[in-house]
mmCIF file with all atom_site columns, C-alpha atoms in Angstrom:
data_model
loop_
_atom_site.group_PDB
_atom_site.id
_atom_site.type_symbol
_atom_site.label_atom_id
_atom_site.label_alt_id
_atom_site.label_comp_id
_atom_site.label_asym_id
_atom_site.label_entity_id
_atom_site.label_seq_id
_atom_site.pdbx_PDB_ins_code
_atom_site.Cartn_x
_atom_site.Cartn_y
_atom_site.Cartn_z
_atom_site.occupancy
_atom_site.B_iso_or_equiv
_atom_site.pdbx_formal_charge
_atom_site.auth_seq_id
_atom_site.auth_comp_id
_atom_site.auth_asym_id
_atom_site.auth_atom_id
_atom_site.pdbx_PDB_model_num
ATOM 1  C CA . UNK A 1 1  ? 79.029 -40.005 -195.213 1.00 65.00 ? 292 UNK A CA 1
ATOM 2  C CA . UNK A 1 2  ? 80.735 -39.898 -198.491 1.00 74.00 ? 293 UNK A CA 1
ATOM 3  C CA . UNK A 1 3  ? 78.263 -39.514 -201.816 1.00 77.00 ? 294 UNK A CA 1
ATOM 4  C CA . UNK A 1 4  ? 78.580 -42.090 -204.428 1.00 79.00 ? 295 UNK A CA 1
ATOM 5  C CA . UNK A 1 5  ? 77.480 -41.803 -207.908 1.00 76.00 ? 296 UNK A CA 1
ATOM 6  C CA . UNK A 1 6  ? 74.667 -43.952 -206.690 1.00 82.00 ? 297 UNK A CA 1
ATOM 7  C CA . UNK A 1 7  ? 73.402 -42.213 -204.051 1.00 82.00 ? 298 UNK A CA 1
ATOM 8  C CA . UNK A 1 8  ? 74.122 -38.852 -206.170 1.00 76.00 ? 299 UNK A CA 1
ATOM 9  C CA . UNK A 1 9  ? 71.481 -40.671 -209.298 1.00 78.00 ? 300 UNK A CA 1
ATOM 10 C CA . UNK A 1 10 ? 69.186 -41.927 -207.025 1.00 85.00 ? 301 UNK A CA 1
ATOM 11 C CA . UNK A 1 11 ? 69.100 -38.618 -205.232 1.00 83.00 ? 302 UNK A CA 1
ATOM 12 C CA . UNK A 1 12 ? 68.338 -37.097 -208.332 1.00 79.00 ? 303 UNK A CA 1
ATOM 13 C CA . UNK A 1 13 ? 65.549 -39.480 -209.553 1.00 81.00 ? 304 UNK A CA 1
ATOM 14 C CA . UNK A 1 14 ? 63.732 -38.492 -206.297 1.00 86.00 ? 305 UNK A CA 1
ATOM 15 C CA . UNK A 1 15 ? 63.960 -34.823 -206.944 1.00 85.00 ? 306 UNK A CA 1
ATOM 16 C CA . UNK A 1 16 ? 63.051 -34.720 -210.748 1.00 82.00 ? 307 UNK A CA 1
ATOM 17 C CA . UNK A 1 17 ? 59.892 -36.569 -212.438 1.00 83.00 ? 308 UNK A CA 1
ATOM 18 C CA . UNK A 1 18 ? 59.534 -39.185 -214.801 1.00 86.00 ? 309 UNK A CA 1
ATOM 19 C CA . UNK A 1 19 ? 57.114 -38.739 -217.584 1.00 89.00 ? 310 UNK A CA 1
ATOM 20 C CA . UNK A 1 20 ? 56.481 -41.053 -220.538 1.00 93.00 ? 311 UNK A CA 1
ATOM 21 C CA . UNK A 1 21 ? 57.468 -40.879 -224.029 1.00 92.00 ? 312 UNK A CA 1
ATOM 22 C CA . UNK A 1 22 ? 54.113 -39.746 -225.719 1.00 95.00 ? 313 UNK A CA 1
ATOM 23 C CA . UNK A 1 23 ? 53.613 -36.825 -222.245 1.00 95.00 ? 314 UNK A CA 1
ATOM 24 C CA . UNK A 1 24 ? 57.333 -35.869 -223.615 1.00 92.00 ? 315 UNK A CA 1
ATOM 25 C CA . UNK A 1 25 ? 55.647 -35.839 -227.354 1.00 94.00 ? 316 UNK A CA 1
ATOM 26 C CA . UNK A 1 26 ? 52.674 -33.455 -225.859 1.00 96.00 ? 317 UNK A CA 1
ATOM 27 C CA . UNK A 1 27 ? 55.077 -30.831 -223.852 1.00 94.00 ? 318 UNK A CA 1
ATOM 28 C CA . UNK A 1 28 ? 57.011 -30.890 -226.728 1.00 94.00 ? 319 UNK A CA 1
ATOM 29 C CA . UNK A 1 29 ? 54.556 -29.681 -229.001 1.00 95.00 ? 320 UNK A CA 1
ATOM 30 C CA . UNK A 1 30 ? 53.260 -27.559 -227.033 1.00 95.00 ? 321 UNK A CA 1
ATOM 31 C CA . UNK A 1 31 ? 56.703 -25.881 -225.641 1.00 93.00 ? 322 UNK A CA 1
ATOM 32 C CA . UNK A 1 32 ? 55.927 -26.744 -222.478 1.00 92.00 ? 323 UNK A CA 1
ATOM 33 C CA . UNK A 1 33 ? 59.817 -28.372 -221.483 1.00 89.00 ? 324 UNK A CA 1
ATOM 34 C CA . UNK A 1 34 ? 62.999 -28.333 -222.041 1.00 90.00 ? 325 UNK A CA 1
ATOM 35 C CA . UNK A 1 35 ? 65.090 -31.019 -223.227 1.00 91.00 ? 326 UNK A CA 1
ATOM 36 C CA . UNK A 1 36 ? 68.831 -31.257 -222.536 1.00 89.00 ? 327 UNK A CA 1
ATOM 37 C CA . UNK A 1 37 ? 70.494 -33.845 -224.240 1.00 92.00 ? 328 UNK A CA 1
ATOM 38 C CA . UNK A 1 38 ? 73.582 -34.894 -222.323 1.00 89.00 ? 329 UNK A CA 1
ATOM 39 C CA . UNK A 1 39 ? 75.244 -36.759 -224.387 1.00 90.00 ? 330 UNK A CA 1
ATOM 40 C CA . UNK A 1 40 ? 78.527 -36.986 -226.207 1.00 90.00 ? 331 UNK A CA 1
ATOM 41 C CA . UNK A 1 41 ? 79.354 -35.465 -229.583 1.00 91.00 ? 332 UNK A CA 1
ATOM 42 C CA . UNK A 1 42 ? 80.051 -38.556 -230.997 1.00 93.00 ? 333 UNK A CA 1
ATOM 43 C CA . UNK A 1 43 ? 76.550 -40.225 -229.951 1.00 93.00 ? 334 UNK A CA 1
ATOM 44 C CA . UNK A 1 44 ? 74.652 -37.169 -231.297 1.00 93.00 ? 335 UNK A CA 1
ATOM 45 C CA . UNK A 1 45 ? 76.485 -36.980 -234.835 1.00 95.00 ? 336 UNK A CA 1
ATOM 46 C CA . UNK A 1 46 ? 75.691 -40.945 -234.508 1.00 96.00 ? 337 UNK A CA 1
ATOM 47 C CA . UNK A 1 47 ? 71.791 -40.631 -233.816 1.00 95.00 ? 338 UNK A CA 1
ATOM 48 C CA . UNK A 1 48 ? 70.944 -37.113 -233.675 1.00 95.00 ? 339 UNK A CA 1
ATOM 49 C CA . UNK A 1 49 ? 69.005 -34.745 -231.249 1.00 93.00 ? 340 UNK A CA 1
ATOM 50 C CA . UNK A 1 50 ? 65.852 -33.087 -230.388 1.00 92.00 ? 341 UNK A CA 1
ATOM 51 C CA . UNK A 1 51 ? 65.387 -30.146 -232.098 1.00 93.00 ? 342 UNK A CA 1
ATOM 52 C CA . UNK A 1 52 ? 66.065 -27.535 -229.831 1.00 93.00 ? 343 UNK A CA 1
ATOM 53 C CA . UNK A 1 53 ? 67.506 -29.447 -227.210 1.00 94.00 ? 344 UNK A CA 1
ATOM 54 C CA . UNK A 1 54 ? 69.694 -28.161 -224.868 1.00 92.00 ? 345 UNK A CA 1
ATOM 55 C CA . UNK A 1 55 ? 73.337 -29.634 -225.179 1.00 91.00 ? 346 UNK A CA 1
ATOM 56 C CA . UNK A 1 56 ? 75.177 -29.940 -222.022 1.00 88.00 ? 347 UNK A CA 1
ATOM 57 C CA . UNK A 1 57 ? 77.237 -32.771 -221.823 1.00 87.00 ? 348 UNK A CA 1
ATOM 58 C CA . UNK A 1 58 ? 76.686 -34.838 -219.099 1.00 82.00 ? 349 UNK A CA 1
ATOM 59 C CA . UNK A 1 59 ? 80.439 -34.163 -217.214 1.00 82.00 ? 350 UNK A CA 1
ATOM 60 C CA . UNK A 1 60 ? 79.651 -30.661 -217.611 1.00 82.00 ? 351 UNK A CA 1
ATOM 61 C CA . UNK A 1 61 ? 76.106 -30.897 -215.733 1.00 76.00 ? 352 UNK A CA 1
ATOM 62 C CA . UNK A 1 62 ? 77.806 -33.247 -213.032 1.00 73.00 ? 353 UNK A CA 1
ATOM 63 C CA . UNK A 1 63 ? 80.650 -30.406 -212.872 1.00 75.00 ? 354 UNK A CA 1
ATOM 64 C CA . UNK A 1 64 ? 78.567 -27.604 -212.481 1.00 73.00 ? 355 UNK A CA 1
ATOM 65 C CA . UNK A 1 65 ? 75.968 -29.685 -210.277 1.00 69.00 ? 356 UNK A CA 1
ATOM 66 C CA . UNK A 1 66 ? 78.628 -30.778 -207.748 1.00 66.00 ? 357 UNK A CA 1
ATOM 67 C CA . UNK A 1 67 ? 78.039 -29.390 -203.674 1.00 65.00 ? 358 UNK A CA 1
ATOM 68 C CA . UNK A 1 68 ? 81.977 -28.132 -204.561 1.00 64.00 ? 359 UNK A CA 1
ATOM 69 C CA . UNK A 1 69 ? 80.817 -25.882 -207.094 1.00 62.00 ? 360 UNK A CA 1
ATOM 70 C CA . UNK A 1 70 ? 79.463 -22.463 -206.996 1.00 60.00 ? 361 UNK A CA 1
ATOM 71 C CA . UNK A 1 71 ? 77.423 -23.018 -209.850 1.00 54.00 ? 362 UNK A CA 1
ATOM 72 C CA . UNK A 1 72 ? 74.317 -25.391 -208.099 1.00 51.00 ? 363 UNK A CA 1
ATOM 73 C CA . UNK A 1 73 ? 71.935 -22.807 -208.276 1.00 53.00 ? 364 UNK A CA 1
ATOM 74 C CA . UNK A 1 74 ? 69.678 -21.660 -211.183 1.00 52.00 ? 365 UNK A CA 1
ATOM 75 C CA . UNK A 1 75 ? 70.418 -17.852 -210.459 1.00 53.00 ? 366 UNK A CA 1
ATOM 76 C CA . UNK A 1 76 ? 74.428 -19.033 -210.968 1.00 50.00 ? 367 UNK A CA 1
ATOM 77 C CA . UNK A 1 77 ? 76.007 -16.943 -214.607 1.00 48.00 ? 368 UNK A CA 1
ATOM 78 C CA . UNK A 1 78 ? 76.725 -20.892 -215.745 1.00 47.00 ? 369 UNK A CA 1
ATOM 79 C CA . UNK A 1 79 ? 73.790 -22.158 -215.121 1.00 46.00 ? 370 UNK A CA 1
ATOM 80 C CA . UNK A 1 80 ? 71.874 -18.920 -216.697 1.00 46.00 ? 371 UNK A CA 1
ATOM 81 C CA . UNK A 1 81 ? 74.382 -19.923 -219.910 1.00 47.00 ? 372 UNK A CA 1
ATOM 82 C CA . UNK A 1 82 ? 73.492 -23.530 -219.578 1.00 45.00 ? 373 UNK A CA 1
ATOM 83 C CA . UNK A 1 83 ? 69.384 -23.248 -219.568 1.00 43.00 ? 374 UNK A CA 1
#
């Protein structure tokens, strides 16, 4: 069965958490996450960023992500880079 980008997003939101805004506040003040902002230049020069965030744009993180990729794995050199 082929993937869609639906199945490939909903896939995801089963494998990582949600947490609110003000548990994001806490484990950011205490250093307890990491925050990749995946967004385009343009929208962060527009509104900003996280200090600290990771920056990985959000093609790159599908790119590297993909199941054609070598790079799914945390151990991975890009991935390393990336986090």
């Amino acid at each position: 069965i082929m993937q869609t980008s639906r199945s490939y997003m909903e896939a995801a939101n089963a494998a990582v958490p949600r947490i609110s805004t003000a548990e994001a506040i806490v484990r950011y003040a205490n250093a307890a996450a990491v925050f990749v902002d995946v967004r385009d230049s343009a929208a962060i020069a527009a509104t900003g960023t996280i200090k600290g965030a990771r920056r990985i744009p959000r093609r790159m993180l599908v790119l590297m992500a993909g199941p054609a990729t070598q790079h799914t794995t945390r151990s991975s050199p890009m991935m390393q880079r990336s986090i």
